[in-house]
Amino acid sequence: MNIDWSIIVPSTINFFIFYLILRKFVFNKTLAVINTRKEEVESAFKKARDEEERAKLLKQKYDEDVKRYRNDGLKLVESYKQKADKVYAEIVEDSQREVANIKERATKEIKREREKASKEIKQEIIDLSMKLAEKTLEKEINEESHRELIDKFIAKVGI
């Protein structure tokens, strides 16, 4: 096999010239496009990582807010429960006080009625005793002295 240098040398020179032309006009622009694209991809990845980090922080803040709101809600419910219990206790206490007042008034009223009835019975006994004494003695007795005698008699008997 024979090497034909007359073809190899001009071919090699053409190849280097072609390479330099490609390098000057195509490779640099292609590398620039590739580098630009690489930077865009890296920027997109960085942005995605930043967004992911931001999302994690927002989720953490959201979880903390939910926990805080839940605790606040429980405290609020407990506060309203305590207020309701207090109102319930006040209502029960007021009712018991009212029942005691009614009972006391009823007791006083019963006592007054008993005393009134007792006085009326005494008066009836006195009147009947006077009529009986008048009929027995067939004469009229001094009403005031007779009443005094009957009152003493009733006091001794215990009416």
CSV table of C-alpha atoms in Angstrom, one decimal:
chain,number,residue,atom,x,y,z
A,1,MET,CA,0.0,0.0,0.0
A,2,ASN,CA,1.2,3.2,-1.0
A,3,ILE,CA,0.6,6.5,0.8
A,4,ASP,CA,-0.1,9.3,-1.4
A,5,TRP,CA,1.1,12.3,0.3
A,6,SER,CA,-0.2,14.6,-2.3
A,7,ILE,CA,-3.7,13.8,-1.2
A,8,ILE,CA,-3.1,13.5,2.5
A,9,VAL,CA,-1.3,16.8,3.0
A,10,PRO,CA,-3.9,19.0,1.2
A,11,SER,CA,-6.7,17.0,2.8
A,12,THR,CA,-5.2,17.5,6.2
A,13,ILE,CA,-4.7,21.3,5.5
A,14,ASN,CA,-8.3,21.5,4.3
A,15,PHE,CA,-9.5,19.7,7.4
A,16,PHE,CA,-7.6,22.2,9.7
A,17,ILE,CA,-9.0,25.1,7.7
A,18,PHE,CA,-12.4,23.7,7.8
A,19,TYR,CA,-12.0,23.0,11.6
A,20,LEU,CA,-10.8,26.7,12.1
A,21,ILE,CA,-13.8,28.0,10.2
A,22,LEU,CA,-16.2,25.8,12.1
A,23,ARG,CA,-14.5,26.8,15.3
A,24,LYS,CA,-14.7,30.5,14.5
A,25,PHE,CA,-18.3,30.5,13.3
A,26,VAL,CA,-20.0,27.4,14.6
A,27,PHE,CA,-18.3,25.9,17.6
A,28,ASN,CA,-18.2,29.2,19.6
A,29,LYS,CA,-21.8,29.9,18.9
A,30,THR,CA,-22.8,26.4,19.6
A,31,LEU,CA,-20.8,26.4,22.8
A,32,ALA,CA,-22.3,29.7,23.7
A,33,VAL,CA,-25.8,28.3,23.1
A,34,ILE,CA,-24.9,25.1,25.1
A,35,ASN,CA,-23.5,27.2,28.0
A,36,THR,CA,-26.5,29.5,28.0
A,37,ARG,CA,-28.8,26.5,28.0
A,38,LYS,CA,-26.7,24.9,30.8
A,39,GLU,CA,-27.0,28.1,32.8
A,40,GLU,CA,-30.8,28.2,32.2
A,41,VAL,CA,-31.1,24.6,33.4
A,42,GLU,CA,-28.9,25.3,36.5
A,43,SER,CA,-31.0,28.4,37.2
A,44,ALA,CA,-34.2,26.4,36.8
A,45,PHE,CA,-32.8,23.7,39.2
A,46,LYS,CA,-31.7,26.4,41.7
A,47,LYS,CA,-35.1,28.1,41.4
A,48,ALA,CA,-36.8,24.8,42.0
A,49,ARG,CA,-34.7,24.1,45.1
A,50,ASP,CA,-35.4,27.6,46.4
A,51,GLU,CA,-39.2,27.1,45.8
A,52,GLU,CA,-39.0,23.7,47.5
A,53,GLU,CA,-37.3,25.3,50.5
A,54,ARG,CA,-39.8,28.1,50.5
A,55,ALA,CA,-42.6,25.5,50.3
A,56,LYS,CA,-41.1,23.6,53.3
A,57,LEU,CA,-40.9,26.8,55.3
A,58,LEU,CA,-44.5,27.7,54.4
A,59,LYS,CA,-45.7,24.3,55.3
A,60,GLN,CA,-43.9,24.5,58.6
A,61,LYS,CA,-45.4,27.9,59.3
A,62,TYR,CA,-48.8,26.6,58.3
A,63,ASP,CA,-48.4,23.6,60.6
A,64,GLU,CA,-47.4,25.9,63.5
A,65,ASP,CA,-50.4,28.2,62.7
A,66,VAL,CA,-52.8,25.3,62.7
A,67,LYS,CA,-51.4,24.0,66.0
A,68,ARG,CA,-51.7,27.5,67.5
A,69,TYR,CA,-55.2,28.0,66.2
A,70,ARG,CA,-56.2,24.6,67.5
A,71,ASN,CA,-54.8,25.5,70.9
A,72,ASP,CA,-56.5,28.9,70.8
A,73,GLY,CA,-59.8,27.2,69.9
A,74,LEU,CA,-59.5,24.7,72.7
A,75,LYS,CA,-58.7,27.5,75.1
A,76,LEU,CA,-61.7,29.5,73.8
A,77,VAL,CA,-64.0,26.5,74.2
A,78,GLU,CA,-62.7,25.9,77.7
A,79,SER,CA,-63.2,29.5,78.6
A,80,TYR,CA,-66.8,29.4,77.3
A,81,LYS,CA,-67.4,26.2,79.2
A,82,GLN,CA,-66.1,27.8,82.4
A,83,LYS,CA,-68.4,30.8,81.8
A,84,ALA,CA,-71.3,28.5,81.1
A,85,ASP,CA,-70.6,26.5,84.3
A,86,LYS,CA,-70.4,29.8,86.2
A,87,VAL,CA,-73.7,31.0,84.8
A,88,TYR,CA,-75.2,27.6,85.5
A,89,ALA,CA,-74.0,27.8,89.1
A,90,GLU,CA,-75.3,31.4,89.5
A,91,ILE,CA,-78.7,30.3,88.1
A,92,VAL,CA,-78.9,27.3,90.5
A,93,GLU,CA,-77.8,29.6,93.4
A,94,ASP,CA,-80.4,32.2,92.5
A,95,SER,CA,-83.1,29.5,92.2
A,96,GLN,CA,-82.1,28.0,95.6
A,97,ARG,CA,-82.2,31.5,97.1
A,98,GLU,CA,-85.6,32.2,95.5
A,99,VAL,CA,-86.9,28.9,96.9
A,100,ALA,CA,-85.5,29.7,100.3
A,101,ASN,CA,-87.2,33.1,100.1
A,102,ILE,CA,-90.5,31.6,99.0
A,103,LYS,CA,-90.3,29.0,101.8
A,104,GLU,CA,-89.5,31.7,104.4
A,105,ARG,CA,-92.4,33.9,103.2
A,106,ALA,CA,-94.7,30.9,103.2
A,107,THR,CA,-93.6,30.0,106.8
A,108,LYS,CA,-94.2,33.6,107.9
A,109,GLU,CA,-97.6,33.6,106.2
A,110,ILE,CA,-98.5,30.3,107.8
A,111,LYS,CA,-97.4,31.6,111.2
A,112,ARG,CA,-99.5,34.8,110.7
A,113,GLU,CA,-102.5,32.8,109.6
A,114,ARG,CA,-102.0,30.5,112.6
A,115,GLU,CA,-101.8,33.5,115.0
A,116,LYS,CA,-104.8,35.1,113.3
A,117,ALA,CA,-106.8,31.8,113.6
A,118,SER,CA,-105.7,31.5,117.2
A,119,LYS,CA,-106.9,35.0,118.0
A,120,GLU,CA,-110.2,34.4,116.2
A,121,ILE,CA,-110.7,31.1,118.2
A,122,LYS,CA,-109.9,32.9,121.4
A,123,GLN,CA,-112.3,35.6,120.5
A,124,GLU,CA,-115.0,33.0,119.7
A,125,ILE,CA,-114.3,31.2,123.0
A,126,ILE,CA,-114.6,34.5,124.9
A,127,ASP,CA,-117.8,35.4,123.1
A,128,LEU,CA,-119.3,32.0,123.7
A,129,SER,CA,-118.1,32.0,127.3
A,130,MET,CA,-119.7,35.4,127.9
A,131,LYS,CA,-123.0,34.2,126.4
A,132,LEU,CA,-122.9,31.1,128.4
A,133,ALA,CA,-122.1,33.1,131.6
A,134,GLU,CA,-124.9,35.5,130.9
A,135,LYS,CA,-127.3,32.7,130.4
A,136,THR,CA,-126.1,30.9,133.4
A,137,LEU,CA,-126.2,33.9,135.7
A,138,GLU,CA,-129.1,35.5,133.8
A,139,LYS,CA,-127.6,38.8,134.3
A,140,GLU,CA,-125.2,40.9,132.5
A,141,ILE,CA,-121.6,40.9,133.7
A,142,ASN,CA,-119.1,43.6,133.2
A,143,GLU,CA,-117.7,42.6,129.8
A,144,GLU,CA,-114.2,43.9,130.5
A,145,SER,CA,-113.7,42.1,133.7
A,146,HIS,CA,-115.2,38.9,132.3
A,147,ARG,CA,-112.9,39.1,129.3
A,148,GLU,CA,-110.0,39.4,131.6
A,149,LEU,CA,-111.0,36.3,133.5
A,150,ILE,CA,-111.5,34.3,130.4
A,151,ASP,CA,-108.1,35.4,129.0
A,152,LYS,CA,-106.4,34.2,132.2
A,153,PHE,CA,-108.3,31.0,132.0
A,154,ILE,CA,-107.2,30.5,128.3
A,155,ALA,CA,-103.6,31.3,129.2
A,156,LYS,CA,-103.7,28.7,131.9
A,157,VAL,CA,-105.2,26.1,129.6
A,158,GLY,CA,-102.7,26.9,126.8
A,159,ILE,CA,-104.7,27.9,123.8
